[in-house]
Short mmCIF file of C-alpha atoms in Angstrom, two decimals:
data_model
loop_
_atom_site.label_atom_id
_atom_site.label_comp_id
_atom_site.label_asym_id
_atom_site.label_seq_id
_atom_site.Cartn_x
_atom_site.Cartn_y
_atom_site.Cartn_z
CA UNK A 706 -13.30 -1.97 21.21
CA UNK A 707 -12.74 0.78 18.93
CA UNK A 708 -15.05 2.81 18.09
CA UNK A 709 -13.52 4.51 15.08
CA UNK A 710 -14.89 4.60 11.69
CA UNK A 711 -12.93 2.06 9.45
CA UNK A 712 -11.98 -0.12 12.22
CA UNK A 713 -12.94 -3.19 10.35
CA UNK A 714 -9.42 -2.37 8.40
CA UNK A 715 -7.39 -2.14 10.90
CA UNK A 716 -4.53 -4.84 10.54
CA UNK A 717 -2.18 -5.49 7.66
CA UNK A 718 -3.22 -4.52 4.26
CA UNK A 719 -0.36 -5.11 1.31
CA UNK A 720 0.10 -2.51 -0.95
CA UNK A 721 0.49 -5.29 -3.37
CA UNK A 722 2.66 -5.04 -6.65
CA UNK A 723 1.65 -5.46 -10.09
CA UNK A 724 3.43 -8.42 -11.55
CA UNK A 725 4.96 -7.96 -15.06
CA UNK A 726 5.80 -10.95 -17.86
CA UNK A 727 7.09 -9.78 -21.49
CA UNK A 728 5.00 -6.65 -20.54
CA UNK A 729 2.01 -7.35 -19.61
CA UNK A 730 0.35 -8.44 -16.45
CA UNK A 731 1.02 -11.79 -14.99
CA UNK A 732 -2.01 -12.95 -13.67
CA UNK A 733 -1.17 -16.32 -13.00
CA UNK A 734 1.90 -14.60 -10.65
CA UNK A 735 -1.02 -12.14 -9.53
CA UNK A 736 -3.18 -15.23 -8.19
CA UNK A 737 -0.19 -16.61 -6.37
CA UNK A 738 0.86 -13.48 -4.42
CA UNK A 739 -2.70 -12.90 -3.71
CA UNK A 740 -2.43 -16.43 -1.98
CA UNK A 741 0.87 -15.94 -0.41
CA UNK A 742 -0.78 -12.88 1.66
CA UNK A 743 -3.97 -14.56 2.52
CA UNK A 744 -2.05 -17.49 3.73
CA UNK A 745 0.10 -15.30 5.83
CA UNK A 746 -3.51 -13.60 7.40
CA UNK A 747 -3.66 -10.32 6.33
CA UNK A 748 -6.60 -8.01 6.64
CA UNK A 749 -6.60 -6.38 3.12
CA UNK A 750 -5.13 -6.84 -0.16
CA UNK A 751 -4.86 -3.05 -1.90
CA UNK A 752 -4.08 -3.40 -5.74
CA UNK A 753 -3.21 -0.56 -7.94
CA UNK A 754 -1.69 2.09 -5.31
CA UNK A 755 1.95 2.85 -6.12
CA UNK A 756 3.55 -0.62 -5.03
CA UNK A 757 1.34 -1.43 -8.25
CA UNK A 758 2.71 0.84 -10.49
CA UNK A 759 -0.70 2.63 -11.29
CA UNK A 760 1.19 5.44 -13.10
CA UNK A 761 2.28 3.06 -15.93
CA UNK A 762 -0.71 0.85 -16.08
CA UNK A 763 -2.83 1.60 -19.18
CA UNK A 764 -6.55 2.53 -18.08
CA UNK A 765 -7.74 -1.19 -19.03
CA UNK A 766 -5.15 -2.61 -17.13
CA UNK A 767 -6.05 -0.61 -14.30
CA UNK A 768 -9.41 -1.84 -13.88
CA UNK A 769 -8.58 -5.55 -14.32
CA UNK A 770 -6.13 -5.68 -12.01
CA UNK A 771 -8.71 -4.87 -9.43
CA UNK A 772 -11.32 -6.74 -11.12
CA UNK A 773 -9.31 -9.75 -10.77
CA UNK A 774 -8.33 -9.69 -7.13
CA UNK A 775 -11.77 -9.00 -6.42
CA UNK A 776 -12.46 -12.42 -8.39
CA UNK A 777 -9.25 -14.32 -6.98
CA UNK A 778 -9.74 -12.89 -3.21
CA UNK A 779 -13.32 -14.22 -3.66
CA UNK A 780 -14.10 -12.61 -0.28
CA UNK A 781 -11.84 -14.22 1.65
CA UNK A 782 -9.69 -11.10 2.80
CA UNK A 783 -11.15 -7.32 2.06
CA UNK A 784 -10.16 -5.51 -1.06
CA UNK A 785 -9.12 -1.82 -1.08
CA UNK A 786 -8.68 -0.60 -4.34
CA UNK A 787 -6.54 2.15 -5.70
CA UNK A 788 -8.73 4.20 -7.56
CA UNK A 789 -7.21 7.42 -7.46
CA UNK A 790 -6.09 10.17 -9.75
CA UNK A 791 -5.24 13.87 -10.14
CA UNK A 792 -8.31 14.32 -12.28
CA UNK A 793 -11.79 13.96 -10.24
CA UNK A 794 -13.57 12.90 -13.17
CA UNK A 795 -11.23 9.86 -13.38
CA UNK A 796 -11.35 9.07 -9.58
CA UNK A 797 -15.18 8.56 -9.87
CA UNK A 798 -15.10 6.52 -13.08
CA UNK A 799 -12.72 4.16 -11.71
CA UNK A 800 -13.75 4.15 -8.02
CA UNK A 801 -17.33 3.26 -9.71
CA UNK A 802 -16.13 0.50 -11.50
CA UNK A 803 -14.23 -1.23 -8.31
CA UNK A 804 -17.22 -0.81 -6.61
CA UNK A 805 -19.54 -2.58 -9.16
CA UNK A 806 -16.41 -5.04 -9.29
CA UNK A 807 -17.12 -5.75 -5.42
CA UNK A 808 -14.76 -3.99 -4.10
CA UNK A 809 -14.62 -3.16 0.03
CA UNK A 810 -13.51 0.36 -0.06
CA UNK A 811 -11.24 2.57 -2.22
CA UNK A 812 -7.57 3.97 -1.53
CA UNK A 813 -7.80 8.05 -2.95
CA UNK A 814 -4.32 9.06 -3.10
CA UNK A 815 -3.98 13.65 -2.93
CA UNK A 816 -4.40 14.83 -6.07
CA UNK A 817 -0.36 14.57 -7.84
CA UNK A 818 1.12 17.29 -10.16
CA UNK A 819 -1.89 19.71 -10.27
CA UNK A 820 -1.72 21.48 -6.47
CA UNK A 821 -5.18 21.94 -5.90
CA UNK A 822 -6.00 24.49 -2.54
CA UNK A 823 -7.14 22.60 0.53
CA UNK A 824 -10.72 23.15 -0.39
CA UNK A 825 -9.91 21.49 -4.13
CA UNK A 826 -8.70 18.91 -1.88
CA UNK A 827 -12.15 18.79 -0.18
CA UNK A 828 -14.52 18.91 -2.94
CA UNK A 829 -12.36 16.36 -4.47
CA UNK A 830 -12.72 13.88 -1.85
CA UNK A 831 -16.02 14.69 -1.25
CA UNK A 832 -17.57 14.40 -4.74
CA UNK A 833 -15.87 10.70 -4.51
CA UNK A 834 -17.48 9.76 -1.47
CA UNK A 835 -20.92 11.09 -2.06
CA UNK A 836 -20.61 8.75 -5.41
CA UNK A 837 -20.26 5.51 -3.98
CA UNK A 838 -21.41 3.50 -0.60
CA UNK A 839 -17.84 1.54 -0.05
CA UNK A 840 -15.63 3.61 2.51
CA UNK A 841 -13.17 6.34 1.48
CA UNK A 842 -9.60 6.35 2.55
CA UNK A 843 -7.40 9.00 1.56
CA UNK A 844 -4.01 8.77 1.13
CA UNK A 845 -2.24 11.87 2.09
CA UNK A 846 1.31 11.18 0.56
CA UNK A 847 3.19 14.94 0.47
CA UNK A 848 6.29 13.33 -1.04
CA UNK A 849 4.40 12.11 -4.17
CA UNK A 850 1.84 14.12 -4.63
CA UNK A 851 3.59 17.55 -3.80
CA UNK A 852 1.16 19.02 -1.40
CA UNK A 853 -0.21 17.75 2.13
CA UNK A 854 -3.62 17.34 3.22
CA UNK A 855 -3.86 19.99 5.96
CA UNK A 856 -5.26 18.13 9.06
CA UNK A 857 -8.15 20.66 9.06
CA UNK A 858 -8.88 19.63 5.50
CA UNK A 859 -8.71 16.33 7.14
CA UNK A 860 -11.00 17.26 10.06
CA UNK A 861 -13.52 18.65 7.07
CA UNK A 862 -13.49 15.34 5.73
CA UNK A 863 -13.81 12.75 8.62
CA UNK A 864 -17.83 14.82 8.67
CA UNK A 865 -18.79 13.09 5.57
CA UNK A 866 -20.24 9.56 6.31
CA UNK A 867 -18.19 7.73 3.45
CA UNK A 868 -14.50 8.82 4.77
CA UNK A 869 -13.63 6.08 7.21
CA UNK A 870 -9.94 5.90 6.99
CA UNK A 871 -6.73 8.31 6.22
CA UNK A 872 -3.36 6.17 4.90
CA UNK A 873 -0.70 8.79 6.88
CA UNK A 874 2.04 8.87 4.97
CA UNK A 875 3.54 12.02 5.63
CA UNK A 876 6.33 11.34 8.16
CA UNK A 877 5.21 13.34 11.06
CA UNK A 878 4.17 11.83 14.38
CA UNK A 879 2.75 15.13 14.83
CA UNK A 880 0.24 14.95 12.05
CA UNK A 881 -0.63 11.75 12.86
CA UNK A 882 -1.79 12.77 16.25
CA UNK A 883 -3.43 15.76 15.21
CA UNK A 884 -5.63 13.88 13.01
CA UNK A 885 -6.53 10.99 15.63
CA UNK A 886 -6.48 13.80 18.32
CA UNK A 887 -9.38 15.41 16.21
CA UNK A 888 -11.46 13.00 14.53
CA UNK A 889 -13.23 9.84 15.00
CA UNK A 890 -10.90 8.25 11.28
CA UNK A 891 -9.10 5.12 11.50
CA UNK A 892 -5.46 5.78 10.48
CA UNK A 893 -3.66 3.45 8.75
CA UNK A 894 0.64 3.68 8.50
CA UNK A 895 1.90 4.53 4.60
CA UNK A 896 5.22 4.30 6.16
CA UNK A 897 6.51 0.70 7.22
CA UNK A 898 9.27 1.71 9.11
CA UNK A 899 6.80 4.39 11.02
CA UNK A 900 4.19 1.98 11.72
CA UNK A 901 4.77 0.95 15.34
CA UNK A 902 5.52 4.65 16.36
CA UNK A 903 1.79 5.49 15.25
CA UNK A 904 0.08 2.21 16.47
CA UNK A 905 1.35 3.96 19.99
CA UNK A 906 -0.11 7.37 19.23
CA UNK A 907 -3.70 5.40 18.35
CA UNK A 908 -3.22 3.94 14.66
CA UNK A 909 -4.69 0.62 13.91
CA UNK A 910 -2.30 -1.22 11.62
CA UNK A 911 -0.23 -0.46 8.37
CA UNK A 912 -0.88 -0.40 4.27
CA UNK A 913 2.27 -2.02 3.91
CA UNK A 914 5.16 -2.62 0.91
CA UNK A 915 7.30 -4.74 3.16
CA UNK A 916 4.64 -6.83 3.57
CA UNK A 917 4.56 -8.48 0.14
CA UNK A 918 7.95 -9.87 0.96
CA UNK A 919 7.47 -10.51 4.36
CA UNK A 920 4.32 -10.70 5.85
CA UNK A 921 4.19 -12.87 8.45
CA UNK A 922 6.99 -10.83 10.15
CA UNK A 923 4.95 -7.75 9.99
CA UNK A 924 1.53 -8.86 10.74
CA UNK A 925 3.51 -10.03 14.01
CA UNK A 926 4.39 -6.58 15.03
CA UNK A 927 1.45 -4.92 14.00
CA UNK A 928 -0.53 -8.05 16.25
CA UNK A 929 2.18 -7.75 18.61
CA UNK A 930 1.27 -3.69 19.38
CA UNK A 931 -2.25 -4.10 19.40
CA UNK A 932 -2.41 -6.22 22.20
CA UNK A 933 -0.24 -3.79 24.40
CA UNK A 934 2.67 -5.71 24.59
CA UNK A 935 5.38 -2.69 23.12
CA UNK A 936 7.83 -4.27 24.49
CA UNK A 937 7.91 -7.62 22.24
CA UNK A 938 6.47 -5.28 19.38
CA UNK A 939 9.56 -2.63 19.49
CA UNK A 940 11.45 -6.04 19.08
CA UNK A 941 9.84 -6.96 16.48
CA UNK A 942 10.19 -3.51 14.95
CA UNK A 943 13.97 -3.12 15.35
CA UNK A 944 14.19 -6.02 13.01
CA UNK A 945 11.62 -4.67 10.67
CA UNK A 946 13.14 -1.37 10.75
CA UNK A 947 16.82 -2.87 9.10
CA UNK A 948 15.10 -4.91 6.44
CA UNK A 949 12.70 -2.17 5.29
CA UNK A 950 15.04 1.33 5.83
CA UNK A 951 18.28 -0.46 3.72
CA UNK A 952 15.70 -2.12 1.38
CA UNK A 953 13.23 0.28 0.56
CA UNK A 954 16.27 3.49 0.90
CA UNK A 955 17.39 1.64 -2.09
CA UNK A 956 15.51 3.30 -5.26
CA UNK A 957 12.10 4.38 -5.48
CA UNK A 958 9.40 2.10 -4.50
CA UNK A 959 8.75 -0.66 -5.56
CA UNK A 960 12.29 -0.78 -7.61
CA UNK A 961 13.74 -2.56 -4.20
CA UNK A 962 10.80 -4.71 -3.25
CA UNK A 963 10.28 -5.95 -6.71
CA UNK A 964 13.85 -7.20 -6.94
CA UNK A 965 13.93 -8.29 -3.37
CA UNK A 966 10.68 -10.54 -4.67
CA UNK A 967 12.81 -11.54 -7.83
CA UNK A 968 15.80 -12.81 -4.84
CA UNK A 969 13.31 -15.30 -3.57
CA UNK A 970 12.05 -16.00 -6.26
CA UNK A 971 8.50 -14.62 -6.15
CA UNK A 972 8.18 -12.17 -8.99
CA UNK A 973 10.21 -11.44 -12.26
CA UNK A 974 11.30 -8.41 -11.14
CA UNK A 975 10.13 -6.68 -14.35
CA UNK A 976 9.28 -3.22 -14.42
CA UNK A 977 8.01 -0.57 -17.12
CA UNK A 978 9.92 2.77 -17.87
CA UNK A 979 10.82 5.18 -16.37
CA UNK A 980 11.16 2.69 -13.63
CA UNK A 981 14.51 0.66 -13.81
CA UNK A 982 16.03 -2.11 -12.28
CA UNK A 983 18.99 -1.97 -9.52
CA UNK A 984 22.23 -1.84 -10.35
CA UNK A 985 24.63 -4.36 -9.55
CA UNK A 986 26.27 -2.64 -6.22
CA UNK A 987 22.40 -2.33 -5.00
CA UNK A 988 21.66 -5.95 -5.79
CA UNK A 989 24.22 -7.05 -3.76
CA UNK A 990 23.31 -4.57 -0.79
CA UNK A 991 19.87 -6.37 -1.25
CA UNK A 992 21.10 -9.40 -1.37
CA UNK A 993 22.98 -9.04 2.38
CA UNK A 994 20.39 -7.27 3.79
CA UNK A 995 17.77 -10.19 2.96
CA UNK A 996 20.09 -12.72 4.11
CA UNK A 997 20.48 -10.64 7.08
CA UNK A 998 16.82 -10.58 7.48
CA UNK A 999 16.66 -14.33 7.55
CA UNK A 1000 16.33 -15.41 3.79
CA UNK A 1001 18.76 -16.83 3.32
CA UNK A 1002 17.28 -20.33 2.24
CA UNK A 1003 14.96 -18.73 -0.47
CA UNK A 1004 17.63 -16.88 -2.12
CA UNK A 1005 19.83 -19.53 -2.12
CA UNK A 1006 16.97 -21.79 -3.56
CA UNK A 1007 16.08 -18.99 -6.40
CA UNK A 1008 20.32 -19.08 -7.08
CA UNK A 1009 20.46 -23.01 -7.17
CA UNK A 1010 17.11 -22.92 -9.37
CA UNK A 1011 18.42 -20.23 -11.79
CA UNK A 1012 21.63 -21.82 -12.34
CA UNK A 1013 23.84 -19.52 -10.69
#
């Protein structure tokens, strides 16, 4: 048994995206993907991290996003909501809401655009999880936010009672095993294609994109390596590893996952500005690589049902 703080979310969580109609939020779409990932068992559903396009939703949108998932979850999977921001101010106002919402814990992506020092970085995360009592992960995401969480800033952090978890998303192995090397955190994968590579350095599951297209296949792998059996799992992970590099090496995420959805006909595809759609030579890259992947039947379903 593990006896790491925030191993009650270790698993598959879905970095879930925001789904778009004329606009606004879909809710009704919302309700259904929230479904489609409790059917398939996940551990978590995380709204409002980047797969939800918190840079573009308004502040009100923000907070009833979460607010409804809470509602629509309704306890029957945890919620982990993305309540970051560059501005610490902002952080606690909305990481105060979700938790008055219900919320299970918060997602606190690095402070984006403004640099702070590695002890900004600390005070930052600290004044968040000193405010509320639902667990803390920080998302340490270099190649958004400009600047990584030094793993002693890390090491700082895993002292305070209310940081549980750390959603690695820097690419290096070596980080990853400095941090579990070093403190008593639960790490989570922010990488999908990484995720069985850290499960065998001591990570407990993933925060996943892939996953709102495909869950089942991933909560395999990630089941698959925490039983031990790597064998099956790096399997499982060679297949994973085609879909999600050619998919997501598309466009920025969640360009490629959203349109993948739209394939299968799961979302609209919709996005807002300055996020655009795929062109028509990476539609039909996505297209082959989801057939590839075994989808054949749901895009061809989606064609027959949109006429074309």
């Amino acid at each position: 048994m593990s006896l790491r703080k925030g191993s009650d979310f270790a698993g598959l969580s879905t970095a879930i995206v925001t789904p778009f109609r004329d606009g606004q939020v879909d809710e009704k779409r919302l309700a259904e993907q929230i479904d489609f990932q409790i059917d398939a068992g996940v551990t978590c559903i995380v709204p409002c991290g980047t797969t939800g396009e918190s840079p573009t939703l308004t502040h009100d949108e923000h907070e009833r996003v979460i607010s409804f998932t809470i509602q629509h979850v309704a306890g029957r999977v945890k919620v982990m909501a993305g309540t970051g921001s560059n501005s610490t101010a902002e952080a606690l106002r909305l990481t105060r809401r979700a938790a008055d919402e219900g919320a299970d814990a918060t997602l606190q992506v690095a402070p984006y655009y403004n640099k702070p020092t590695q002890e900004g970085m600390y005070q930052h995360f600290r004044a968040v999880a000193e405010a509320v009592d639902i667990p803390v992960c920080v998302y340490n995401i270099p190649g958004r936010s400009a600047k990584n969480i030094e793993v002693e800033t890390i090491v700082r952090l895993a002292e305070l009672p209310g940081i549980t978890m750390v959603k690695e998303a820097t690419g290096s192995l070596d980080q990853c095993s400095a941090i579990l090397g070093a403190t008593d955190l639960t790490v989570l994968s922010g990488d999908d294609s990484l995720t069985l590579p850290m499960m065998s350095v001591g990570a407990e599951g993933v925060i996943s994109v892939a996953a709102n297209l495909v869950p089942s296949a991933m909560l395999e792998m990630v089941q698959t390596a925490a039983g031990g059996d790597y064998t099956k799992a790096a399997t499982l992970h060679h297949r994973l590893y085609s879909l999600c590099s050619k998919m997501l090496g598309l466009a920025t995420n969640p360009i490629p996952v959203k349109a993948a959805m739209q394939m299968v006909g799961r979302d609209t595809g919709e996005m807002r500005l300055p996020m655009v759609p795929l062109n028509d030579s990476e539609k039909a890259i996505l297209q082959e690589t989801l057939m590839k992947f075994g989808l054949e039947s749901a895009i061809s379903g989606q064609l027959q049902a949109s006429g074309a």
